[in-house]
Short mmCIF file of C-alpha atoms and ligand atoms in Angstrom, two decimals:
data_model
loop_
_atom_site.label_atom_id
_atom_site.label_comp_id
_atom_site.label_asym_id
_atom_site.label_seq_id
_atom_site.Cartn_x
_atom_site.Cartn_y
_atom_site.Cartn_z
CA MET A 1 221.68 -21.51 108.71
CA LYS A 2 221.43 -21.15 112.44
CA ILE A 3 224.76 -22.15 114.35
CA LYS A 4 224.27 -23.69 117.50
CA ASN A 5 227.53 -25.62 118.25
CA ILE A 6 230.87 -24.74 117.49
CA CYS A 7 233.94 -26.69 118.29
CA CYS A 8 237.46 -25.39 117.98
CA ILE A 9 240.29 -27.74 117.78
CA GLY A 10 243.52 -26.21 119.27
CA ALA A 11 243.27 -24.62 123.01
CA GLY A 12 246.32 -22.21 122.45
CA TYR A 13 246.95 -18.59 122.33
CA VAL A 14 244.33 -18.06 119.29
CA GLY A 15 242.02 -20.63 120.19
CA GLY A 16 241.35 -20.05 123.49
CA PRO A 17 240.85 -16.33 123.51
CA THR A 18 238.89 -16.13 120.18
CA MET A 19 236.29 -18.85 121.63
CA ALA A 20 236.12 -16.95 124.71
CA VAL A 21 235.33 -13.95 122.92
CA ILE A 22 232.73 -15.60 120.58
CA ALA A 23 231.38 -17.65 123.85
CA GLU A 24 230.76 -14.37 125.50
CA LYS A 25 229.39 -12.43 122.72
CA CYS A 26 226.91 -15.21 121.46
CA PRO A 27 225.48 -16.68 124.70
CA GLY A 28 223.12 -18.88 122.66
CA VAL A 29 225.93 -20.73 120.55
CA LYS A 30 227.63 -23.72 122.59
CA VAL A 31 231.45 -23.40 122.14
CA THR A 32 234.09 -26.11 123.01
CA VAL A 33 237.59 -25.86 122.74
CA VAL A 34 239.27 -29.38 122.80
CA ASP A 35 243.22 -29.96 122.53
CA ILE A 36 245.37 -33.13 122.73
CA ASN A 37 247.31 -31.26 125.12
CA GLU A 38 245.89 -32.74 128.35
CA LYS A 39 247.77 -30.34 130.71
CA ARG A 40 246.79 -27.28 128.81
CA ILE A 41 243.30 -28.46 129.15
CA LYS A 42 243.46 -29.10 132.91
CA GLN A 43 244.69 -25.56 133.18
CA TRP A 44 241.88 -23.95 131.27
CA ASN A 45 239.48 -25.92 133.60
CA ASP A 46 241.62 -24.57 136.54
CA PRO A 47 238.87 -23.49 139.48
CA ASP A 48 241.20 -20.83 139.91
CA VAL A 49 240.83 -18.61 136.36
CA GLU A 50 243.82 -16.78 137.18
CA LYS A 51 245.87 -20.28 136.52
CA ILE A 52 244.67 -20.47 132.83
CA PRO A 53 247.61 -21.26 130.64
CA ILE A 54 247.42 -18.03 128.78
CA TYR A 55 248.01 -14.62 130.22
CA GLU A 56 246.07 -11.77 128.27
CA PRO A 57 244.77 -8.74 130.12
CA GLY A 58 241.00 -9.40 130.48
CA LEU A 59 240.79 -13.00 129.33
CA SER A 60 240.36 -14.37 132.96
CA SER A 61 237.26 -12.52 133.60
CA ILE A 62 235.65 -13.80 130.30
CA VAL A 63 236.74 -17.34 130.98
CA LYS A 64 235.30 -16.64 134.71
CA GLU A 65 231.92 -15.68 133.03
CA THR A 66 231.39 -18.10 130.50
CA ARG A 67 232.99 -21.21 131.39
CA ASP A 68 230.80 -24.30 131.94
CA LYS A 69 227.82 -22.06 130.87
CA ASN A 70 228.58 -21.80 127.19
CA LEU A 71 232.45 -22.36 126.87
CA PHE A 72 233.71 -25.69 127.54
CA PHE A 73 237.38 -26.97 127.22
CA SER A 74 237.66 -30.51 126.88
CA THR A 75 240.28 -33.40 125.39
CA ASP A 76 237.51 -35.02 123.91
CA VAL A 77 238.17 -34.26 120.28
CA ASP A 78 235.81 -36.62 118.69
CA LYS A 79 232.62 -35.93 120.74
CA ALA A 80 233.36 -32.01 119.89
CA ILE A 81 233.62 -32.90 116.43
CA ASP A 82 230.52 -34.72 116.09
CA GLU A 83 228.28 -32.35 117.96
CA ALA A 84 229.49 -29.33 116.11
CA ASP A 85 227.85 -27.59 113.17
CA MET A 86 230.94 -25.34 112.88
CA ILE A 87 234.55 -26.38 113.47
CA PHE A 88 237.39 -24.05 113.67
CA ILE A 89 240.86 -25.56 113.14
CA SER A 90 243.32 -23.46 115.27
CA VAL A 91 246.13 -25.64 115.47
CA ASN A 92 250.00 -24.86 115.54
CA THR A 93 251.59 -24.37 112.31
CA PRO A 94 255.46 -24.15 113.08
CA THR A 95 258.40 -23.90 110.56
CA LYS A 96 259.23 -27.46 109.40
CA THR A 97 262.34 -28.48 111.14
CA TYR A 98 262.81 -31.74 108.83
CA GLY A 99 262.50 -32.73 105.10
CA ILE A 100 261.58 -30.67 102.23
CA GLY A 101 261.17 -27.06 103.00
CA LYS A 102 263.24 -27.57 106.48
CA GLY A 103 263.36 -24.28 108.11
CA MET A 104 261.10 -22.19 105.64
CA ALA A 105 257.81 -23.95 105.02
CA ALA A 106 254.84 -24.23 107.42
CA ASP A 107 254.56 -27.85 108.74
CA LEU A 108 251.00 -28.95 108.02
CA LYS A 109 251.03 -32.27 109.77
CA TYR A 110 248.79 -31.06 112.63
CA ILE A 111 246.33 -29.48 110.31
CA GLU A 112 246.17 -32.56 108.00
CA LEU A 113 245.81 -34.73 111.29
CA CYS A 114 242.65 -32.65 112.41
CA ALA A 115 241.25 -32.88 108.81
CA ARG A 116 241.60 -36.64 108.95
CA GLN A 117 239.87 -36.89 112.52
CA ILE A 118 237.37 -34.66 111.30
CA ALA A 119 236.55 -37.01 107.95
CA ALA A 120 236.97 -40.10 110.66
CA VAL A 121 234.21 -38.71 112.94
CA ALA A 122 231.66 -36.18 110.92
CA LYS A 123 228.47 -37.93 110.69
CA ASN A 124 226.48 -34.69 109.24
CA ASP A 125 227.73 -31.75 107.05
CA LYS A 126 230.10 -29.54 108.86
CA ILE A 127 231.46 -25.86 108.03
CA VAL A 128 235.54 -26.46 108.60
CA ILE A 129 237.15 -23.18 109.39
CA GLU A 130 240.97 -22.39 108.87
CA LYS A 131 241.95 -20.30 111.71
CA SER A 132 245.60 -21.11 111.61
CA THR A 133 247.92 -19.17 109.29
CA LEU A 134 248.32 -21.33 106.38
CA PRO A 135 249.90 -21.07 103.24
CA VAL A 136 247.76 -19.77 100.35
CA ARG A 137 245.82 -22.84 98.64
CA THR A 138 246.03 -25.14 101.82
CA ALA A 139 241.91 -25.21 101.77
CA ALA A 140 242.33 -27.17 98.26
CA ALA A 141 244.42 -29.82 100.19
CA LEU A 142 241.66 -29.68 103.11
CA LYS A 143 239.04 -30.42 100.99
CA ASN A 144 240.70 -33.34 99.12
CA ILE A 145 241.10 -35.04 102.49
CA LEU A 146 237.51 -34.25 103.82
CA ASP A 147 235.73 -35.13 100.40
CA ASN A 148 237.54 -38.34 100.05
CA THR A 149 235.97 -40.22 102.75
CA GLY A 150 233.11 -41.58 100.85
CA ASN A 151 230.68 -40.98 103.83
CA GLY A 152 228.48 -38.63 102.13
CA VAL A 153 229.22 -35.99 104.85
CA LYS A 154 229.03 -32.45 102.77
CA TYR A 155 231.72 -29.70 103.81
CA GLN A 156 232.47 -26.17 103.40
CA ILE A 157 236.11 -24.95 103.98
CA LEU A 158 236.28 -21.06 104.90
CA SER A 159 239.36 -19.16 105.73
CA ASN A 160 239.20 -16.72 108.47
CA PRO A 161 242.85 -15.71 109.54
CA GLU A 162 242.87 -14.42 113.06
CA PHE A 163 244.82 -10.74 113.25
CA LEU A 164 244.90 -10.61 117.06
CA ALA A 165 248.27 -9.44 118.81
CA GLU A 166 249.40 -10.99 121.78
CA GLY A 167 249.08 -8.85 124.87
CA THR A 168 245.94 -7.14 123.45
CA ALA A 169 244.31 -10.12 122.21
CA VAL A 170 240.91 -9.50 124.05
CA GLU A 171 240.62 -5.81 123.08
CA ASP A 172 241.75 -7.14 119.38
CA LEU A 173 239.15 -9.64 119.28
CA LYS A 174 236.52 -7.38 120.66
CA SER A 175 237.02 -4.76 118.40
CA PRO A 176 238.86 -5.89 115.53
CA ASP A 177 240.02 -3.65 112.68
CA ARG A 178 238.24 -6.34 110.36
CA VAL A 179 237.23 -9.57 110.15
CA LEU A 180 238.06 -11.75 106.93
CA ILE A 181 236.23 -14.59 105.85
CA GLY A 182 237.40 -16.27 102.55
CA GLY A 183 234.90 -19.06 100.91
CA ASP A 184 233.43 -20.42 97.84
CA ILE A 185 231.93 -17.24 96.72
CA GLU A 186 230.78 -19.18 93.32
CA SER A 187 228.49 -21.64 95.02
CA GLU A 188 225.22 -21.14 96.96
CA GLU A 189 226.58 -23.72 99.81
CA GLY A 190 230.01 -21.56 99.93
CA ARG A 191 227.80 -18.11 100.32
CA GLU A 192 225.49 -19.72 102.84
CA ALA A 193 228.48 -21.12 105.06
CA MET A 194 230.12 -17.61 104.71
CA GLU A 195 227.18 -16.05 106.03
CA ALA A 196 226.81 -18.24 108.78
CA LEU A 197 230.30 -17.20 109.84
CA VAL A 198 229.48 -13.74 109.04
CA ASN A 199 226.37 -13.83 111.40
CA ILE A 200 228.35 -15.22 114.43
CA TYR A 201 230.99 -12.14 114.13
CA ALA A 202 228.03 -9.78 113.13
CA SER A 203 226.87 -10.39 116.91
CA TRP A 204 229.49 -7.82 118.10
CA VAL A 205 231.32 -6.67 115.02
CA PRO A 206 229.82 -3.93 112.50
CA LYS A 207 228.91 -5.47 109.34
CA GLU A 208 231.36 -3.11 107.25
CA LYS A 209 234.01 -4.60 109.27
CA ILE A 210 233.66 -7.90 107.93
CA LEU A 211 235.36 -8.49 104.66
CA THR A 212 234.13 -11.47 102.36
CA THR A 213 236.66 -12.59 99.65
CA ASN A 214 237.66 -15.59 97.71
CA VAL A 215 239.39 -18.22 99.79
CA TRP A 216 243.01 -17.58 98.04
CA SER A 217 242.88 -13.95 98.63
CA SER A 218 241.93 -14.47 102.56
CA GLU A 219 244.76 -17.06 103.17
CA LEU A 220 247.24 -15.04 101.33
CA SER A 221 246.10 -11.93 102.89
CA LYS A 222 247.09 -13.04 106.61
CA LEU A 223 250.93 -13.85 105.31
CA THR A 224 250.86 -10.61 103.56
CA ALA A 225 249.54 -8.78 106.66
CA ASN A 226 252.21 -10.00 109.07
CA ALA A 227 255.04 -9.62 106.12
CA PHE A 228 253.99 -6.00 105.80
CA LEU A 229 254.24 -5.48 109.94
CA ALA A 230 257.70 -6.85 109.99
CA GLN A 231 258.88 -5.26 107.22
CA ARG A 232 257.98 -1.81 108.86
CA VAL A 233 259.86 -2.76 112.09
CA SER A 234 262.73 -4.19 110.07
CA SER A 235 262.98 -1.06 108.06
CA ILE A 236 263.19 1.36 111.18
CA ASN A 237 265.61 -1.33 112.81
CA ALA A 238 267.68 -0.78 109.76
CA ILE A 239 267.53 2.97 110.24
CA SER A 240 268.54 3.01 114.09
CA GLU A 241 271.64 1.25 113.20
CA LEU A 242 272.35 4.39 110.73
CA CYS A 243 271.31 6.82 113.75
CA GLU A 244 273.62 5.41 116.05
CA LYS A 245 276.47 6.23 113.64
CA THR A 246 275.26 9.65 112.66
CA GLY A 247 273.84 11.23 115.42
CA ALA A 248 270.58 10.98 114.39
CA ASP A 249 267.80 9.82 117.05
CA VAL A 250 265.57 6.89 115.71
CA ASN A 251 262.68 7.89 117.94
CA GLU A 252 262.66 11.36 116.22
CA VAL A 253 263.08 10.05 112.63
CA ALA A 254 260.07 7.49 113.46
CA LYS A 255 257.93 10.42 114.46
CA ALA A 256 258.63 12.50 111.79
CA VAL A 257 258.31 9.74 109.07
CA GLY A 258 255.04 8.53 110.86
CA MET A 259 253.26 11.80 110.96
CA ASP A 260 253.20 11.40 107.16
CA SER A 261 249.27 10.07 107.01
CA ARG A 262 250.54 8.01 104.05
CA VAL A 263 252.97 6.11 106.15
CA GLY A 264 251.18 6.18 109.72
CA PRO A 265 252.77 6.17 113.27
CA LYS A 266 252.37 2.63 114.21
CA PHE A 267 254.84 -0.23 113.96
CA LEU A 268 257.92 2.08 113.71
CA LYS A 269 259.54 1.42 117.35
CA ALA A 270 262.99 0.44 116.98
CA SER A 271 263.72 -2.63 118.98
CA VAL A 272 266.22 -5.19 119.67
CA GLY A 273 264.23 -7.28 116.98
CA PHE A 274 260.94 -8.64 116.30
CA GLY A 275 259.82 -11.91 118.23
CA GLY A 276 256.74 -13.87 118.42
CA SER A 277 255.28 -16.96 117.15
CA CYS A 278 254.16 -15.48 113.79
CA PHE A 279 256.39 -13.07 112.18
CA GLN A 280 259.45 -15.00 111.36
CA LYS A 281 257.45 -18.19 110.40
CA ASP A 282 254.89 -16.41 108.34
CA ILE A 283 257.65 -14.69 106.23
CA LEU A 284 259.62 -17.65 105.67
CA ASN A 285 256.54 -19.33 104.81
CA LEU A 286 255.69 -16.50 101.98
CA VAL A 287 259.41 -17.01 101.05
CA TYR A 288 258.96 -20.59 100.35
CA ILE A 289 255.85 -20.43 98.64
CA ALA A 290 257.52 -17.47 96.32
CA ARG A 291 260.47 -20.01 95.73
CA THR A 292 258.19 -22.87 94.67
CA TYR A 293 256.76 -20.43 92.08
CA ASN A 294 260.07 -19.75 90.96
CA LEU A 295 259.70 -15.86 91.86
CA GLN A 296 263.18 -15.44 93.01
CA GLU A 297 263.00 -11.56 93.34
CA VAL A 298 259.81 -11.58 95.34
CA ALA A 299 261.24 -14.49 97.80
CA ASP A 300 264.62 -12.49 97.93
CA TYR A 301 262.61 -9.24 98.72
CA TRP A 302 261.00 -10.75 101.65
CA GLU A 303 263.55 -12.51 103.11
CA GLN A 304 265.68 -9.48 103.68
CA VAL A 305 263.04 -8.91 106.54
CA ILE A 306 264.29 -11.40 108.61
CA ILE A 307 268.14 -11.07 107.53
CA MET A 308 267.55 -7.71 108.84
CA ASN A 309 265.88 -8.69 112.11
CA ASP A 310 268.35 -11.58 112.70
CA HIS A 311 271.32 -8.85 112.08
CA GLN A 312 269.51 -6.25 114.93
CA LYS A 313 269.49 -9.27 117.49
CA ARG A 314 273.12 -10.07 116.96
CA ARG A 315 274.38 -6.71 116.80
CA PHE A 316 272.58 -5.47 120.11
CA ALA A 317 274.54 -8.23 122.12
CA ALA A 318 277.73 -7.84 120.00
CA ASN A 319 277.69 -3.84 120.95
CA MET A 320 277.29 -4.94 124.43
CA VAL A 321 280.24 -7.06 124.28
CA GLN A 322 282.53 -4.58 122.75
CA THR A 323 281.12 -1.82 125.13
CA MET A 324 282.29 -3.91 127.81
CA TYR A 325 285.78 -3.89 126.61
CA ASN A 326 285.46 -6.93 124.43
CA THR A 327 284.92 -9.29 126.97
CA VAL A 328 281.83 -10.26 129.29
CA ALA A 329 283.49 -13.60 130.26
CA GLY A 330 282.67 -14.07 133.98
CA LYS A 331 280.70 -10.66 134.36
CA LYS A 332 276.88 -10.70 135.67
CA ILE A 333 274.75 -9.59 133.21
CA ALA A 334 270.93 -8.88 134.39
CA ILE A 335 268.31 -9.35 131.53
CA LEU A 336 265.29 -7.61 132.28
CA GLY A 337 262.29 -8.97 130.40
CA TRP A 338 262.10 -12.59 128.55
CA ALA A 339 258.64 -12.55 126.74
CA PHE A 340 258.68 -11.50 123.07
CA LYS A 341 256.69 -8.22 123.85
CA LYS A 342 255.04 -6.98 127.02
CA ASP A 343 251.67 -7.96 128.76
CA THR A 344 252.28 -11.84 127.45
CA ASN A 345 253.99 -14.86 128.94
CA ASP A 346 254.72 -16.11 125.38
CA THR A 347 258.47 -16.38 124.66
CA ARG A 348 258.36 -17.88 121.15
CA GLU A 349 261.23 -16.24 118.76
CA SER A 350 261.78 -13.78 121.66
CA ALA A 351 265.01 -11.57 120.93
CA ALA A 352 265.97 -12.18 124.73
CA ILE A 353 266.73 -15.82 123.87
CA TYR A 354 269.14 -14.85 121.19
CA VAL A 355 270.90 -12.18 123.03
CA ALA A 356 271.13 -14.52 126.00
CA ASP A 357 272.56 -17.20 123.87
CA TYR A 358 275.26 -14.76 122.28
CA LEU A 359 276.40 -13.61 125.62
CA LEU A 360 276.32 -17.07 126.91
CA ASN A 361 278.72 -18.06 124.06
CA GLU A 362 281.06 -15.00 125.55
CA GLN A 363 280.81 -16.68 129.02
CA ALA A 364 279.05 -14.14 130.83
CA GLU A 365 276.92 -15.06 133.66
CA ILE A 366 273.37 -14.40 133.13
CA VAL A 367 270.44 -13.58 135.37
CA VAL A 368 266.86 -13.13 134.29
CA TYR A 369 263.97 -11.71 135.53
CA ASP A 370 260.59 -11.31 133.76
CA PRO A 371 257.30 -10.68 135.63
CA LYS A 372 255.26 -13.37 133.82
CA VAL A 373 257.62 -16.00 132.19
CA THR A 374 258.49 -19.01 134.38
CA GLU A 375 262.05 -20.30 135.31
CA GLU A 376 261.23 -23.80 132.98
CA GLN A 377 260.29 -21.86 130.08
CA ILE A 378 263.39 -19.75 129.87
CA TYR A 379 265.37 -22.89 130.25
CA SER A 380 263.50 -24.55 127.73
CA ASP A 381 263.99 -21.71 125.16
CA LEU A 382 267.80 -21.76 125.79
CA ASP A 383 267.74 -25.90 125.63
CA TYR A 384 265.70 -25.87 122.33
CA LEU A 385 268.46 -23.70 120.56
CA GLY A 386 270.65 -26.56 121.22
CA SER A 387 273.91 -24.50 121.41
CA ARG A 388 275.11 -26.07 124.84
CA SER A 389 274.05 -28.76 127.24
CA GLY A 390 271.04 -28.33 129.39
CA ASP A 391 273.32 -28.57 132.47
CA ALA A 392 275.37 -25.54 130.83
CA ASN A 393 272.27 -23.52 130.57
CA ARG A 394 271.27 -24.04 133.89
CA LYS A 395 274.96 -22.99 135.37
CA GLY A 396 275.26 -20.07 133.06
CA VAL A 397 271.74 -18.73 133.72
CA THR A 398 269.93 -17.88 136.77
CA VAL A 399 266.29 -16.75 137.19
CA VAL A 400 265.20 -14.35 140.04
CA LYS A 401 261.96 -13.11 141.22
CA SER A 402 262.52 -9.18 141.01
CA SER A 403 264.42 -6.43 139.21
CA TYR A 404 266.28 -5.51 142.00
CA GLU A 405 267.61 -9.04 142.46
CA ALA A 406 268.80 -9.32 139.27
CA CYS A 407 270.59 -6.43 139.22
CA ASP A 408 272.31 -7.11 142.36
CA ASN A 409 276.22 -6.75 141.72
CA ALA A 410 275.76 -6.89 137.86
CA HIS A 411 278.31 -5.42 135.76
CA ALA A 412 275.67 -4.57 133.17
CA ILE A 413 271.73 -4.51 132.60
CA ALA A 414 269.89 -5.22 129.05
CA VAL A 415 266.11 -4.42 128.80
CA LEU A 416 264.67 -6.91 126.39
CA THR A 417 261.11 -6.62 127.12
CA GLU A 418 259.19 -3.29 127.15
CA TRP A 419 257.22 -4.02 130.53
CA ASP A 420 255.95 -0.99 132.08
CA GLU A 421 257.04 -1.98 135.63
CA PHE A 422 260.47 -1.61 134.42
CA LYS A 423 259.91 2.22 133.74
CA GLN A 424 258.81 2.54 137.50
CA LEU A 425 262.08 0.93 138.97
CA ASP A 426 264.14 2.82 141.57
CA TRP A 427 267.09 3.30 139.05
CA LYS A 428 269.32 5.06 141.58
CA LYS A 429 268.78 2.04 144.24
CA ILE A 430 269.87 -0.24 141.28
CA TYR A 431 272.70 1.75 140.05
CA ASP A 432 274.02 1.57 143.74
CA GLN A 433 273.83 -2.14 143.92
CA MET A 434 275.57 -2.46 140.53
CA LEU A 435 279.60 -2.83 139.74
CA LYS A 436 281.07 0.14 138.24
CA PRO A 437 281.12 1.36 135.64
CA ALA A 438 277.52 0.25 135.54
CA PHE A 439 276.38 -0.48 131.99
CA LEU A 440 272.97 -0.25 131.00
CA PHE A 441 271.70 -1.16 127.58
CA ASP A 442 267.97 -0.27 126.44
CA GLY A 443 267.00 -2.93 123.71
CA ARG A 444 263.37 -1.14 123.51
CA ARG A 445 263.88 2.49 123.95
CA LEU A 446 261.86 2.16 127.28
CA LEU A 447 263.80 4.25 129.29
CA GLU A 448 264.65 7.94 129.71
CA PRO A 449 268.06 8.47 129.03
CA LYS A 450 268.65 11.71 130.65
CA THR A 451 267.74 10.79 134.15
CA LYS A 452 269.87 7.19 133.78
CA LYS A 453 273.17 9.14 132.58
CA GLU A 454 272.71 11.78 135.82
CA ILE A 455 272.43 8.77 137.88
CA GLY A 456 275.84 7.74 136.47
CA PHE A 457 274.93 4.73 134.23
CA GLU A 458 276.79 4.25 131.17
CA PHE A 459 273.72 4.31 128.91
CA TYR A 460 273.10 2.81 125.39
CA ALA A 461 269.62 2.80 123.83
CA ILE A 462 268.96 1.23 120.30
CA GLY A 463 268.98 4.02 117.71
CA ASN A 464 270.46 6.74 120.03
N1 NAD B 501 249.56 -16.72 118.37
C1 NAD B 501 249.19 -15.48 117.65
O1 NAD B 501 249.08 -14.15 118.29
C2 NAD B 501 248.58 -16.07 116.54
C3 NAD B 501 247.90 -14.78 115.80
C4 NAD B 501 247.43 -15.03 114.70
C5 NAD B 501 247.37 -16.52 114.12
N2 NAD B 501 248.21 -17.16 114.80
C6 NAD B 501 248.01 -18.62 114.04
O2 NAD B 501 247.16 -19.33 114.79
C7 NAD B 501 247.76 -20.90 114.94
C8 NAD B 501 247.48 -21.29 116.42
O3 NAD B 501 248.81 -20.68 116.85
P1 NAD B 501 248.78 -20.64 118.41
O4 NAD B 501 249.53 -19.60 118.89
O5 NAD B 501 247.40 -20.54 119.12
O6 NAD B 501 249.48 -22.11 118.67
P2 NAD B 501 249.67 -22.87 120.05
O7 NAD B 501 250.73 -23.68 119.92
O8 NAD B 501 249.24 -21.83 121.12
O9 NAD B 501 248.23 -24.08 120.39
C9 NAD B 501 248.00 -24.71 119.35
C10 NAD B 501 247.35 -26.06 120.15
O10 NAD B 501 247.09 -26.96 119.01
C11 NAD B 501 247.08 -28.35 119.62
N3 NAD B 501 247.00 -29.11 118.78
C12 NAD B 501 247.87 -29.78 117.63
N4 NAD B 501 247.35 -30.49 116.97
C13 NAD B 501 246.36 -30.77 117.58
C14 NAD B 501 245.36 -31.77 117.24
N5 NAD B 501 245.50 -32.70 116.05
N6 NAD B 501 244.18 -31.88 118.03
C15 NAD B 501 244.07 -31.21 118.83
N7 NAD B 501 244.82 -30.22 119.58
C16 NAD B 501 246.07 -29.95 118.52
C17 NAD B 501 248.16 -28.06 120.41
O11 NAD B 501 248.37 -29.15 121.32
C18 NAD B 501 248.47 -26.58 120.92
O12 NAD B 501 247.52 -26.65 122.14
C19 NAD B 501 248.92 -20.88 114.09
O13 NAD B 501 248.74 -21.02 112.78
C20 NAD B 501 249.55 -19.29 114.06
O14 NAD B 501 250.08 -18.99 113.16
C21 NAD B 501 248.42 -17.39 115.88
O1 UPG B 502 256.72 -0.86 116.65
C1 UPG B 502 257.00 -2.19 116.62
C2 UPG B 502 256.29 -2.96 117.02
C3 UPG B 502 256.36 -4.58 117.20
N1 UPG B 502 257.78 -4.82 117.62
C4 UPG B 502 257.90 -5.99 117.80
O2 UPG B 502 257.36 -6.93 116.79
C5 UPG B 502 256.99 -8.49 117.50
C6 UPG B 502 255.55 -8.53 117.41
O3 UPG B 502 254.64 -7.65 117.79
P1 UPG B 502 253.24 -7.71 117.58
O4 UPG B 502 252.97 -7.52 115.92
O5 UPG B 502 252.59 -6.72 118.44
O6 UPG B 502 252.59 -9.18 118.43
P2 UPG B 502 252.19 -10.47 117.68
O7 UPG B 502 251.48 -10.81 118.72
O8 UPG B 502 253.23 -11.22 117.25
O9 UPG B 502 251.48 -10.00 116.53
C7 UPG B 502 251.41 -10.19 115.26
O10 UPG B 502 251.44 -11.63 114.92
C8 UPG B 502 249.94 -12.15 115.23
C9 UPG B 502 249.99 -13.76 114.66
O11 UPG B 502 250.14 -13.64 113.18
C10 UPG B 502 249.05 -11.20 114.00
O12 UPG B 502 247.88 -11.88 114.20
C11 UPG B 502 249.12 -9.83 114.84
O13 UPG B 502 248.04 -9.19 113.59
C12 UPG B 502 250.62 -9.36 114.27
O14 UPG B 502 250.74 -7.98 114.82
C13 UPG B 502 257.27 -7.97 118.99
O15 UPG B 502 258.59 -8.74 119.50
C14 UPG B 502 257.25 -6.76 118.96
O16 UPG B 502 257.97 -5.91 120.37
C15 UPG B 502 258.71 -3.84 117.55
O17 UPG B 502 260.16 -4.25 117.83
N2 UPG B 502 258.33 -2.59 116.88
#
């Protein structure tokens, strides 16, 4: 089966970059990314490619090369569905905020809406691909909705979870560790659909890295992969607290442990806590699924990863207050970095939001600088928590355009995102601008302690 026309529903952090790379690598395929969010689509179509809605290193140049050649962004969802042989569903699947499973289960309403829209519009057979991260067995629900329209259209449902990490999305997409495709391996039609998708990826991914499995394994592997990664971060963060009590250094411990080839060195960087749109949501989802099957021990085991992460964020903020003589009321605290990691403008579940919220409850005056996050986004993140009024957030938090401006006259600095530019700052100049004693809290182990202490900072770093 030769695929000529791909549609992707959802022009977000996954849909946008993934389709841009497919368009680049498969010039003979027309790729249309659709979204109901008109503003987002308008930004994707901005004549100035630097203004596309997602910041990822290398992304704007691919968009520049492919847009309006074989990559299109549109709000006309029906038309794109109608024309496509293959439809990726890449919409958001946030944690439910209401009803059964509130605070735990994945909210599948956007996925279901897509399925219903495909069912309403499609006139010829389609391959429908779950790109979003979904609870295991969602494909069965999708199939049910699609098969019950009675219009004779045949659907093959595939699971093709995305493993890209933000900040390195383009690199990850261009040379992935693996591509996972789950489908109905029992049937001829299922195998054909899987092969069609394998062929798309095989345009640039070596065949041995393209893994085919049954649908349920594929769906569950995505949740499991994120749970394992997050567990490593929580494990090293747990050890970071023990390091602070005992004089061990978490970086040294991580290095020693990670050099065991059975453990490996990656994802052992202690931090103020993991953030991002995926880890927490996907683990909560895994915990919820385990509970639905009455697997209490399994659920409790994975839930501990989240409990540890919440503890890490809280204890970082609490340590700031304690260190500054048990009060930060009226004190100016500079937060350097708001994104959940470097090289992205994404702030979802960023530890910075929770640290700022904690400090605002202690009546600190917060000044934030992040190289890629907008003022509007920072206020919206705090408003979303609902801890205080929007006015109180705007009164308590100022957003500025440089690190130097943020740190001017500050009592303390908290480094919460590992942006490279923070390493290059003139720390002596910053120290001279601050009130004394000048406190510097490194939530990322980004800064070299010795030189900061020599300048005169009261320096504290996670796990040191
Ligand atoms: N962000 C990541 O790094 C990442 C990585 C791997 C997997 N995932 C998973 O991929 C999925 C998408 O994540 P994201 O970060 O791209 O989300 P996102 O919120 O950035 O984008 C989702 C987009 O879907 C659109 N949408 C929702 N319902 C729609 C509908 N019915 N029709 C058309 N458009 C609709 C929204 O307007 C939004 O723009 C999630 O399931 C997530 O867990 C995310
Ligand atoms: O050693 C580490 C590694 C990561 N983090 C933090 O963990 C969070 C998540 O980082 P990362 O995994 O690099 O970014 P994401 O974009 O959230 O990517 C994860 O989530 C995606 C969405 O499901 C998956 O596709 C990716 O494979 C998975 O890495 C960030 O706050 C990081 O700062 C640490 O604190 N220490």
